[in-house]
XYZ file of C-alpha atoms in Angstrom:
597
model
C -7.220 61.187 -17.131
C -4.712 58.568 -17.843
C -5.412 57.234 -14.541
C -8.718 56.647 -14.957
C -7.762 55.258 -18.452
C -5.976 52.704 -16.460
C -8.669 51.758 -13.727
C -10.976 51.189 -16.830
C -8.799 48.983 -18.036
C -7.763 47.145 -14.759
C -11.687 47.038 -14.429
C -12.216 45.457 -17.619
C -9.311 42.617 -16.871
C -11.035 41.714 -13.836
C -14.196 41.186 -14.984
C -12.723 39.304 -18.284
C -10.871 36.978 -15.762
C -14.012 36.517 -13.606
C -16.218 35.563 -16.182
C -13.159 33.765 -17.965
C -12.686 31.647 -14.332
C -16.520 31.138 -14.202
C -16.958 29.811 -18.029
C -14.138 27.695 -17.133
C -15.461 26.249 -13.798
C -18.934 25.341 -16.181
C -16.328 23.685 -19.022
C -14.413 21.989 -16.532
C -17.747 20.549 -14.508
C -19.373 19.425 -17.725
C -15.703 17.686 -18.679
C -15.917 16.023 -15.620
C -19.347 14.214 -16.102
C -18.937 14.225 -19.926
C -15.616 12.381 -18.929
C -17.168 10.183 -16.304
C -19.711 9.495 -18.364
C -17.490 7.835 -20.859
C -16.092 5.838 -17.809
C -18.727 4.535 -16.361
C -20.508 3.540 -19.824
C -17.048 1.776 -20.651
C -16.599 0.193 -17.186
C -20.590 -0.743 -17.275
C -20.107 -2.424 -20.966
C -17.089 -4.368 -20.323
C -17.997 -5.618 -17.414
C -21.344 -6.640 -18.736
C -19.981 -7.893 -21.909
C -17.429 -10.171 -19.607
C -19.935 -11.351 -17.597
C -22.067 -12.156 -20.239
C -19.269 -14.345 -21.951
C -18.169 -16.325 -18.526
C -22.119 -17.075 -18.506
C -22.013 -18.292 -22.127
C -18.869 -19.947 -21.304
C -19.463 -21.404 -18.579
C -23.007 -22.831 -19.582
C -21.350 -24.425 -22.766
C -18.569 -25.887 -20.195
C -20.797 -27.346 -17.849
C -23.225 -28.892 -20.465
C -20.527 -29.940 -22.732
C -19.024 -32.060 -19.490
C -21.979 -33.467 -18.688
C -22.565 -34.941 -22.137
C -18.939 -36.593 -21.754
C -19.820 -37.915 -18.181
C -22.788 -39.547 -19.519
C -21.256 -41.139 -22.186
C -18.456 -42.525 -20.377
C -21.097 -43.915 -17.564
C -22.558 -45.650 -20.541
C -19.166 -46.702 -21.894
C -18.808 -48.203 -17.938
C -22.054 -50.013 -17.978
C -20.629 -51.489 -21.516
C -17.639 -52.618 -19.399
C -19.777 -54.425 -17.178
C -21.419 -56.694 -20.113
C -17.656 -57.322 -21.693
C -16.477 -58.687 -18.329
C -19.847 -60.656 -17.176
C -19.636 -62.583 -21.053
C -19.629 -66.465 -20.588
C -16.711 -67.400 -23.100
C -13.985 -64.334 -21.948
C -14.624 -65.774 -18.218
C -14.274 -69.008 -19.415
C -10.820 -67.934 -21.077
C -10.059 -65.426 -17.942
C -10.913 -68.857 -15.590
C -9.367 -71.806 -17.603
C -6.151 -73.569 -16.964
C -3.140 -72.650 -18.625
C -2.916 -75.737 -20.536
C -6.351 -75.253 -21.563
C -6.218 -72.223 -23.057
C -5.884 -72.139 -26.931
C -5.982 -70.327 -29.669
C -10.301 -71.924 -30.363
C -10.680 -70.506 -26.258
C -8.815 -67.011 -27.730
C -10.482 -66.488 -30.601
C -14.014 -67.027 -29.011
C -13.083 -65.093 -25.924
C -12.215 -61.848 -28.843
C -15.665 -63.032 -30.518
C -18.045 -62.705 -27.607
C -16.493 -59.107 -26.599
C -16.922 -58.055 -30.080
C -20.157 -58.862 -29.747
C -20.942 -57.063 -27.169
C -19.107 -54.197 -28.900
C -21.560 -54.353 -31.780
C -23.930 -52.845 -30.069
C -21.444 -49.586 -28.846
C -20.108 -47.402 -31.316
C -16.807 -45.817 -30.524
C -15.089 -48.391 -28.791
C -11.468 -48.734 -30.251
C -10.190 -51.318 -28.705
C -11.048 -53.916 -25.712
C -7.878 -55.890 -23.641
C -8.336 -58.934 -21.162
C -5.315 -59.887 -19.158
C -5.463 -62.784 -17.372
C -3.478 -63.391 -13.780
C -0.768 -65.239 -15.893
C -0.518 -62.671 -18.431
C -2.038 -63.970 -21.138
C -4.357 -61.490 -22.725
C -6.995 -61.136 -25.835
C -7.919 -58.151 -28.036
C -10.159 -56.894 -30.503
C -8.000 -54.748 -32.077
C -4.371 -56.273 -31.469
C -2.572 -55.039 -34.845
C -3.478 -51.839 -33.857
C -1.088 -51.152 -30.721
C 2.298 -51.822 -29.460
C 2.575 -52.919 -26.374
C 4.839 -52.243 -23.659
C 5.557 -55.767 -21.741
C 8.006 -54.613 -19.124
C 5.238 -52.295 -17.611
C 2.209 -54.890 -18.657
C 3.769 -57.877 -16.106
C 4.754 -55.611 -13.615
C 3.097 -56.045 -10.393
C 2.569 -52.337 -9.804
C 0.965 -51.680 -12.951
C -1.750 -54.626 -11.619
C -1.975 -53.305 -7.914
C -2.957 -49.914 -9.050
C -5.871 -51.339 -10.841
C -6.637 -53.800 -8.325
C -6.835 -51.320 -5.404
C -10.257 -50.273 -6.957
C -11.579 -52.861 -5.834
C -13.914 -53.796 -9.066
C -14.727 -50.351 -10.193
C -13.845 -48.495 -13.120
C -11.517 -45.843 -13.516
C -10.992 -43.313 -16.675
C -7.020 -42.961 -17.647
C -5.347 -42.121 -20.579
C -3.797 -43.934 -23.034
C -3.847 -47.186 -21.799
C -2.491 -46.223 -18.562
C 0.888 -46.439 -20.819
C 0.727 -49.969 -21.408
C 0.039 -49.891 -25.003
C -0.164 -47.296 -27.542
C -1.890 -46.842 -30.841
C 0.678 -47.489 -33.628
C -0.801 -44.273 -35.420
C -0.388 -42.445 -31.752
C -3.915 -41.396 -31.851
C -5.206 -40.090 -28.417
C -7.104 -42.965 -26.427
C -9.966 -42.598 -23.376
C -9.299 -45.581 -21.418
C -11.766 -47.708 -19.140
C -9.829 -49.797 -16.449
C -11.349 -52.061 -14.338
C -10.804 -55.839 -12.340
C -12.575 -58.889 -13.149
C -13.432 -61.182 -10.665
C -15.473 -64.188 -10.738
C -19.451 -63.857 -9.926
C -19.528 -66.413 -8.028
C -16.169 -66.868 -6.070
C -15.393 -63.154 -6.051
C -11.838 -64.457 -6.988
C -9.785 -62.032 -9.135
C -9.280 -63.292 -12.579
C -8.075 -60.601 -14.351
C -8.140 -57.128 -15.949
C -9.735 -55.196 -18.567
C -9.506 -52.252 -20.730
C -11.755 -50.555 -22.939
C -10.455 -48.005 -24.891
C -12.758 -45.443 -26.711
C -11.404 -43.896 -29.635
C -10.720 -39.315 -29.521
C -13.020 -39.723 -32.427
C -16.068 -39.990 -30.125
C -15.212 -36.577 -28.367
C -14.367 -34.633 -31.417
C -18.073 -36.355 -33.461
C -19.579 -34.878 -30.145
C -17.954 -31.189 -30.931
C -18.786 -31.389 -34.700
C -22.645 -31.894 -33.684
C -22.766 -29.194 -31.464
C -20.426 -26.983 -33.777
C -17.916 -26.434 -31.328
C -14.844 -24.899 -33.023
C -13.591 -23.375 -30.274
C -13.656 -25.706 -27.722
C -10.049 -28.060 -26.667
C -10.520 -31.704 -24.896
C -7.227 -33.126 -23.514
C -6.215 -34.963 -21.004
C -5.126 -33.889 -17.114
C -1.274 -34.291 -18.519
C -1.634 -31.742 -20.825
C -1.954 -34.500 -23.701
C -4.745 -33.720 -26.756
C -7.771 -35.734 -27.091
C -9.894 -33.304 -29.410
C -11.203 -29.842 -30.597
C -9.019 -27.291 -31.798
C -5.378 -28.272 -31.262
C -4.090 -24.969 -31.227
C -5.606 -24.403 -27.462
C -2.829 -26.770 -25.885
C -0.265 -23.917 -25.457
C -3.056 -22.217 -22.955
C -2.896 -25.133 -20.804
C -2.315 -24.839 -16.933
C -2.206 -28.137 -14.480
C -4.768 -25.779 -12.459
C -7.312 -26.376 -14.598
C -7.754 -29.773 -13.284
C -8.427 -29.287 -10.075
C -11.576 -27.542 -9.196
C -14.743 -25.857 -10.722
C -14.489 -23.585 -13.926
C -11.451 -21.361 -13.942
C -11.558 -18.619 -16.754
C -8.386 -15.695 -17.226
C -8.173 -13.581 -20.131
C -5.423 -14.062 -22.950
C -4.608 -12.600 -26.260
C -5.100 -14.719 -29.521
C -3.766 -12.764 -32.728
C -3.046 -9.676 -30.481
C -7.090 -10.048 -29.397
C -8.243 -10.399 -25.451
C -9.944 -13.015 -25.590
C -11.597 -15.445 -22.393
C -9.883 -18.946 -21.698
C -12.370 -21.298 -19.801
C -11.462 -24.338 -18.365
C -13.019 -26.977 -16.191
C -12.358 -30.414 -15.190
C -15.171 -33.221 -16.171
C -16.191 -34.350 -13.039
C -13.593 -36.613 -11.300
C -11.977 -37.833 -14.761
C -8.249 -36.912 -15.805
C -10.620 -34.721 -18.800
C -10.122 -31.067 -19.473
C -12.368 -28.783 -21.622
C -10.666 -25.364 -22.914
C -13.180 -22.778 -24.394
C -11.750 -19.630 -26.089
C -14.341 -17.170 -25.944
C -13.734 -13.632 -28.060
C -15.414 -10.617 -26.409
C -18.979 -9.196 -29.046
C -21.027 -6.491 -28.446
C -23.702 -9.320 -26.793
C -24.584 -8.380 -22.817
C -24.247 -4.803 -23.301
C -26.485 -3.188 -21.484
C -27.786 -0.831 -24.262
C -31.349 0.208 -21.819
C -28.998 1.228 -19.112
C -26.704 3.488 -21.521
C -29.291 5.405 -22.874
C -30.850 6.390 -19.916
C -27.586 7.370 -18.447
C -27.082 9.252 -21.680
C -30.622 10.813 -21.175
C -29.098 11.692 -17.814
C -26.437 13.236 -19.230
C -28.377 15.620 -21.497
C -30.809 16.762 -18.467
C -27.442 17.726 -16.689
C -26.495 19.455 -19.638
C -29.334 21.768 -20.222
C -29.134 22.268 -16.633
C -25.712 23.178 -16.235
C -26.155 25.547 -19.319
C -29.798 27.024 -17.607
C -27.114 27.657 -14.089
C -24.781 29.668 -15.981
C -27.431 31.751 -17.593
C -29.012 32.077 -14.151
C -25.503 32.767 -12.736
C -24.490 35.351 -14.892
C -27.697 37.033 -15.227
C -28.298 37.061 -11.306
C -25.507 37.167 -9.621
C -22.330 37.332 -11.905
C -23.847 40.913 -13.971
C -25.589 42.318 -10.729
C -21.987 42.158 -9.151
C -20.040 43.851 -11.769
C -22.459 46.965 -11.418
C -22.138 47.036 -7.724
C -18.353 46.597 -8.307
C -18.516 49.267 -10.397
C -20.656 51.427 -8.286
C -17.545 50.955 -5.539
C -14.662 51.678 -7.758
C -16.192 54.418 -9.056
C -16.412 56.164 -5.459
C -12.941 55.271 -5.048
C -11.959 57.042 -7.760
C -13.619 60.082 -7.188
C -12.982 60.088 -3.556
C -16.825 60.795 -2.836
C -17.554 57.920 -0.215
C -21.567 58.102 -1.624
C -23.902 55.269 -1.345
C -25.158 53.195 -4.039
C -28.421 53.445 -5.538
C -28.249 50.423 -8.237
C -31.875 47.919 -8.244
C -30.455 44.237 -7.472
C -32.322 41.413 -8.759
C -32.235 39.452 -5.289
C -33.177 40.503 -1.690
C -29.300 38.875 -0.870
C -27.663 41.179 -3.415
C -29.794 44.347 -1.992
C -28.639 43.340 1.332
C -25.034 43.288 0.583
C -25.784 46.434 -1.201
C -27.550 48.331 1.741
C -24.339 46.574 4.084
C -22.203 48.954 1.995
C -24.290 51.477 2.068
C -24.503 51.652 5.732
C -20.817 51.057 5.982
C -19.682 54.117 3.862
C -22.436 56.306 6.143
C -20.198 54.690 9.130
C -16.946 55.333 7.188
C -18.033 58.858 7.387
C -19.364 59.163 10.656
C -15.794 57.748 11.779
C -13.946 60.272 9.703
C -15.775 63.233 11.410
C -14.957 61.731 14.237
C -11.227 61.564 13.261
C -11.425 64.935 11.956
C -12.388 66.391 15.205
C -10.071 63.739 17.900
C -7.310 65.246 14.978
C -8.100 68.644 15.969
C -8.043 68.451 19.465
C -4.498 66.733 19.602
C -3.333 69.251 17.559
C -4.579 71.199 20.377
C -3.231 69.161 23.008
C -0.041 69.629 21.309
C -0.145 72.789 21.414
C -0.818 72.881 25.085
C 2.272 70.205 26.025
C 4.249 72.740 23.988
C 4.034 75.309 26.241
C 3.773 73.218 29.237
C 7.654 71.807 28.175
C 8.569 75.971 29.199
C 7.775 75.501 32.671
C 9.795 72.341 33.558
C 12.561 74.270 31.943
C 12.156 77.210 34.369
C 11.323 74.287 37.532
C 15.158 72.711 36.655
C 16.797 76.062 36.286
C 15.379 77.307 39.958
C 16.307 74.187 41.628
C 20.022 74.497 40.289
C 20.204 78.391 41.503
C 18.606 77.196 45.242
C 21.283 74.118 44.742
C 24.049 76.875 44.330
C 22.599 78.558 46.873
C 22.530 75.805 49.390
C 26.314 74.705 48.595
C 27.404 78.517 49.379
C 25.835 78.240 52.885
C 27.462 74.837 53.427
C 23.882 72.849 53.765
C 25.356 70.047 51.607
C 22.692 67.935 52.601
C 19.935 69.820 50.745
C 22.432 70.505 47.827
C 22.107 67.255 47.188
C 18.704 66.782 47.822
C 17.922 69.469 45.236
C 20.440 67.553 43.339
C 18.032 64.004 43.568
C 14.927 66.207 42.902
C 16.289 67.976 39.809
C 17.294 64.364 38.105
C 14.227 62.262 39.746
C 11.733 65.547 37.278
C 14.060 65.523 34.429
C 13.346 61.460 34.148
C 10.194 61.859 35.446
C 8.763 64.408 32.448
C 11.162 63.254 30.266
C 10.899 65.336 27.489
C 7.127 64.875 27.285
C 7.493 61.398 26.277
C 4.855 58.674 26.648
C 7.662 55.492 26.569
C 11.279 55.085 27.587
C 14.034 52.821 28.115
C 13.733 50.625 31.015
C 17.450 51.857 32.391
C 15.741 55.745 32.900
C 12.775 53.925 34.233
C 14.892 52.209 36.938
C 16.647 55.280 37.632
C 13.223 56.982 37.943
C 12.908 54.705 40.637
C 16.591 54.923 42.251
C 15.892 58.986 41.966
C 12.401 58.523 44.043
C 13.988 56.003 46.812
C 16.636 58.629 47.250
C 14.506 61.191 47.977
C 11.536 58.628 50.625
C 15.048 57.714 52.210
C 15.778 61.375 52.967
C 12.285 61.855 54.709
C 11.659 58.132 56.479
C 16.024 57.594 57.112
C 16.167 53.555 56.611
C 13.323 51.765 57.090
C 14.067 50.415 53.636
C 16.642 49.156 51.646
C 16.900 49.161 47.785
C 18.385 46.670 45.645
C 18.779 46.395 41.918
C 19.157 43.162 39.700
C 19.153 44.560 36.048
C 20.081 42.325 33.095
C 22.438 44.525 31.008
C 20.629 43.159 27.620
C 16.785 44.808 28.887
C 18.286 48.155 29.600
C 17.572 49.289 25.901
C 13.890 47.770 26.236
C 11.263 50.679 25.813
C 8.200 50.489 28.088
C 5.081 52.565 29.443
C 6.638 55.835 31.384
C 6.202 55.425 35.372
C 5.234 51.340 35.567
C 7.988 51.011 37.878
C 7.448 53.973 40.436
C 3.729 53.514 41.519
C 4.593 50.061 42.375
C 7.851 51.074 44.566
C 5.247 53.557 45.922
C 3.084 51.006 46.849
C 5.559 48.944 48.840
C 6.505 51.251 50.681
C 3.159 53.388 51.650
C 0.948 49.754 51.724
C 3.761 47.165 52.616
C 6.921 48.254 54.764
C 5.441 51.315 56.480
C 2.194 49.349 57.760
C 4.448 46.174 58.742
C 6.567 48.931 61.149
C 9.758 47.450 60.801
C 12.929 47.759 58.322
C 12.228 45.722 55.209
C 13.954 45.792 51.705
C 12.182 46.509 48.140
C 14.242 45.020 45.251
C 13.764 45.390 41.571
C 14.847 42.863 39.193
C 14.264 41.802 35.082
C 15.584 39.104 32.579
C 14.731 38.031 29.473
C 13.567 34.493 29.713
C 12.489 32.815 26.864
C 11.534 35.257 24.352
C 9.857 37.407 27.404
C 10.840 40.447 29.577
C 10.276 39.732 33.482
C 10.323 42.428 35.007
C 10.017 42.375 38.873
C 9.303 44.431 42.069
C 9.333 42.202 45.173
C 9.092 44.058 48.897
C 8.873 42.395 52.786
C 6.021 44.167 53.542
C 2.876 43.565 55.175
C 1.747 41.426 51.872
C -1.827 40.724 50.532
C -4.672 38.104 50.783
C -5.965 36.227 47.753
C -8.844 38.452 47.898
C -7.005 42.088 47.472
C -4.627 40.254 44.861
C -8.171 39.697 42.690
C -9.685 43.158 43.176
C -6.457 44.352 41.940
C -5.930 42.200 38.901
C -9.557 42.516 38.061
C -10.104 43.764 34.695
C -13.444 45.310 34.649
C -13.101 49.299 34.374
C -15.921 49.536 36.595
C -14.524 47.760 39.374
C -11.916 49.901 40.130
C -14.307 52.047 42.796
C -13.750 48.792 45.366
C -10.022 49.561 45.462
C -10.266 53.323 45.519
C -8.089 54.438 48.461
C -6.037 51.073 48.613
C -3.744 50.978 45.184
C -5.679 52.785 43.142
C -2.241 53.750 41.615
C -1.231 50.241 41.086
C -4.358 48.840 39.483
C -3.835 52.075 36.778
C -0.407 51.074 36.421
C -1.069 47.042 35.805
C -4.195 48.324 33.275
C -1.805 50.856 31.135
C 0.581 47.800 30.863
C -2.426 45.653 29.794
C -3.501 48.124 27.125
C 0.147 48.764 26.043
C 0.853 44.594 25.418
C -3.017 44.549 24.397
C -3.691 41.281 26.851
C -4.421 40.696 29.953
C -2.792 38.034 30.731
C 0.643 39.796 31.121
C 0.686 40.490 35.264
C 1.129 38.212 38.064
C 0.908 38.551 41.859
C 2.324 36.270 44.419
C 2.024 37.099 47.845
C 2.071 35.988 51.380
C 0.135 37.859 54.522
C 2.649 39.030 56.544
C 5.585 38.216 54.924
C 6.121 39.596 51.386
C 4.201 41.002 48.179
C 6.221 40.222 44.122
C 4.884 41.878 41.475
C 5.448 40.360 37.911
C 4.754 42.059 34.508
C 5.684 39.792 31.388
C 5.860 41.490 28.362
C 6.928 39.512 25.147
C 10.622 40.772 23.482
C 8.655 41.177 20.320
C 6.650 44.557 22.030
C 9.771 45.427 23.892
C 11.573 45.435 20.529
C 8.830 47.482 18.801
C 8.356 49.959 21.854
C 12.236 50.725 20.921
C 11.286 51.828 17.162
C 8.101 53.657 18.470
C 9.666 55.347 21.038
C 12.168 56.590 18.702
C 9.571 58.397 16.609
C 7.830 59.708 19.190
């Protein structure tokens, strides 16, 4: 009773953990997509909502530099009238002597003229060869002479050759006095119609333009500054985010954190001009991709339901239909009845693992008849080898009296032939069992040599190579005598002259050699085959021939349970080895069998 308590409750545990491993298979599934879900929606919106910003970014960027290009193209084409007016050539051109402050001051007046007409301008310079030079807005600047009459200050400009080149700041030559940031225009003059060089110019347009342009388009976020890092316009605060890489190349853009917020940096260079823009982009909810998210989330609903229909479906069909069947099996086992089941499965595969069982318990008790009966008869058999052990008894004690016998009438000779016979049947039955050591098999052997050598004198001679550590190996009773047998009745006798058989064995690598090698007539390749052939039915083609030696090399193959444990190597005429190999691991456990048998 108690034990049946127990198997209810063992029963109970197992199904609990079953459905327990199931349910949490189903959790762990729906986890999984819930959780990859989340992942994917996450990695889907940020990378849309990134891309989305670069885009905005990167539009504002480009158009933003194009409206700077084109104004300072039309700030160039301004430089052009300053430097083609009449009265600053005629100052650039005139004589040193000539030049006065009337010549100045009407040089100044007919570039302010021009300027009239261009809003933004902050300043215009002239230098002539001798370093002389006019402005609109002198007052304004200080001036740095040492760098303004140097010659390398003058080749630089003059190595473009006429055209005009955007710097900063005057190229460092002069500087506003209020150190306001300054786009500067440089350019050679030369005369129209000589092509001499008369002198230089620069036009400097005032930061005021660029950060007008930004208040238009209501550009808070946006930094213009100069190749060196130096402000021009926008917000100032963006000049810490600077990187010399951003003014080489198209748009760069790298994320950053403003007030502990990611946030995008863009940067690009306008066109070839020492001019940097800086965007700071923050990252909205615009660009996500809310048509994509809610049909994966549609997705993830279907999967869902589905997931939750499969475990219905699962437990209902399969999971619930098993238990019974389980219970159908445990309940045989603890009656002991080995019945069949009679429980209606909801699927053909279930009914078929059901009638499986069935037919194997009809099978399990075919097979135990069987037993019963094969259990019988050895008892039988046992019975018989019992009284069969009483003759050998009487054989041993009759063979000592005829021994005794013998000795009194002085025929030593068959005293000890008796002697030979008596120990080669006490070995030979040994005690009824089916295995012993290999030293009373080799003395088996030494006992049956004895006794051929009494009745052929010495056609043969015996030797022995026995490695002391495979005397305590157990092995098949009689596997060395029918092969001993066959060398001499098949090998020496037919070859007609004296030959030797010698029986050797060492344990090689984990394997017991054990070897019978004679100088007999040998064998061809083709009696070698019929002899190691394994097929039962074969044996017929050898009947007559070594019958005794193909049962012996099969009893070893059943006893190792391979085939692959014999080897032959012969030559015609000359000599036949025989080789069984049997692992230490069988020899080992033949030792512990043969001791309970």
């Amino acid at each position: 009773m108690g034990k049946n308590m127990i198997d209810q409750v063992g029963d109970k545990l197992k199904k609990t953990t079953l459905s327990s491993s199931f349910r949490s298979t189903m959790i762990g599934i729906v986890m999984i997509v819930f959780v990859s879900f989340l992942i994917s929606t996450y990695i889907i919106t940020e990378k849309e909502r990134k891309a989305y910003v670069i885009r905005e970014s990167e539009s504002v960027l480009k158009a933003l530099s194009n409206n700077i290009s084109s104004d300072l193209k039309n700030y160039m084409d301004v430089s052009r009238l300053v430097i083609t007016d009449r009265r600053l050539v005629t100052f650039l051109k005139a004589d040193l002597s000539a030049v006065d402050e009337n010549m100045t001051n009407d040089a100044r007046y007919g570039m302010m003229d021009i300027l009239n007409a261009a809003e933004g301008v902050d300043s215009v310079m002239a230098f002539r060869e001798d370093e002389k030079m006019v402005s609109t807005n002198r007052i304004s600047y200080e001036y740095d002479d040492t760098l303004m009459n140097s010659r390398e200050w003058r080749d630089t400009i003059y190595s473009n050759e006429g055209r005009a080149t955007v710097t900063l700041n005057c190229g460092g030559v002069a500087r506003r006095i209020d150190d306001k940031p300054l786009v500067t225009i440089e350019r050679a003059i030369n005369d129209i119609n000589s092509q001499k060089r008369i002198g230089i110019m620069m036009m400097n347009i005032s930061s005021n333009v660029f950060q007008d342009m930004l208040n238009k388009l209501r550009y808070d976020n946006i930094c213009i500054l100069g190749a060196d890092g130096c402000f021009i316009a926008g917000n100032e605060g963006y000049l810490n985010y600077y990187s010399p890489g951003f003014a080489v190349g198209g748009i760069k853009n790298k994320n950053i954190k403003v007030d502990n917020k990611r946030m995008l940096l863009s940067a690009c260079c306008v066109d070839n001009y020492p001019i940097v823009i800086m965007r700071v982009s923050k990252y909205g909810t615009e660009g996500i991709p809310y048509g994509i998210l809610y049909v994966l989330m549609v997705l993830l609903l279907v999967f869902v339901v589905l997931a939750v229909h499969m475990g219905i479906f699962i437990k209902t069909d399969i999971t619930d239909p098993i238990y019974k069947l389980s219970e159908s099996m445990e309940k045989n086992k603890r009656t002991g009845d080995l019945k069949t089941i009679d429980i209606d499965m909801p699927s053909s595969e279930l009914e078929m693992l059901k009638d499986d069982y069935n037919n194997l318990i009809d099978h399990v008790n075919e097979l135990i008849g069987t037993l019963i009966e094969k259990e019988k008869t050895l008892q039988r058999a046992e019975m018989r080898v019992l009284q069969e052990q009483i003759k050998p008894h009487f054989l041993y004690n009759s063979l000592e009296t005829i021994g005794f016998l013998a000795l009194d009438a002085g025929a030593v000779k068959v005293h000890d032939s008796l002697e030979v016979l008596g120990s080669f049947y006490r070995n030979f039955l040994s005690k009824g069992d089916r295995v012993i050591p290999l030293s009373r098999e080799v003395q088996i052997v030494k006992d049956y040599l004895a006794l051929q050598k009494l009745r052929y004198g010495d056609i043969f001679e015996d030797e022995y190579d026995i490695d002391e550590k495979t005397n305590k190996f157990i092995l098949p009773k009689l596997i060395l005598q029918p092969l001993v047998e066959n060398s001499i009745y098949h090998g020496i006798r037919m070859k007609g002259e004296k030959g030797s058989i010698k029986i050797s064995s060492k344990l090689e690598d984990g394997f017991l050699h054990l070897k019978v090698r004679d100088t007999g007539v040998g064998m061809t390749q083709d009696q070698i085959d019929k002899i190691l052939h394994s097929d039962r039915n074969f044996k017929g083609e050898i009947e007559g021939e070594s019958f005794g030696l193909w049962g012996t090399i099969e009893r070893i193959r059943i006893y190792c349970g391979s085939n692959d444990v014999v080897r032959i190597d012969s030559e015609v005429g000359e000599y036949t080895e025989i080789e069984f190999i049997i692992s230490e691991e069988m020899a080992i456990r033949g030792v512990s069998d043969g001791q309970k048998i």
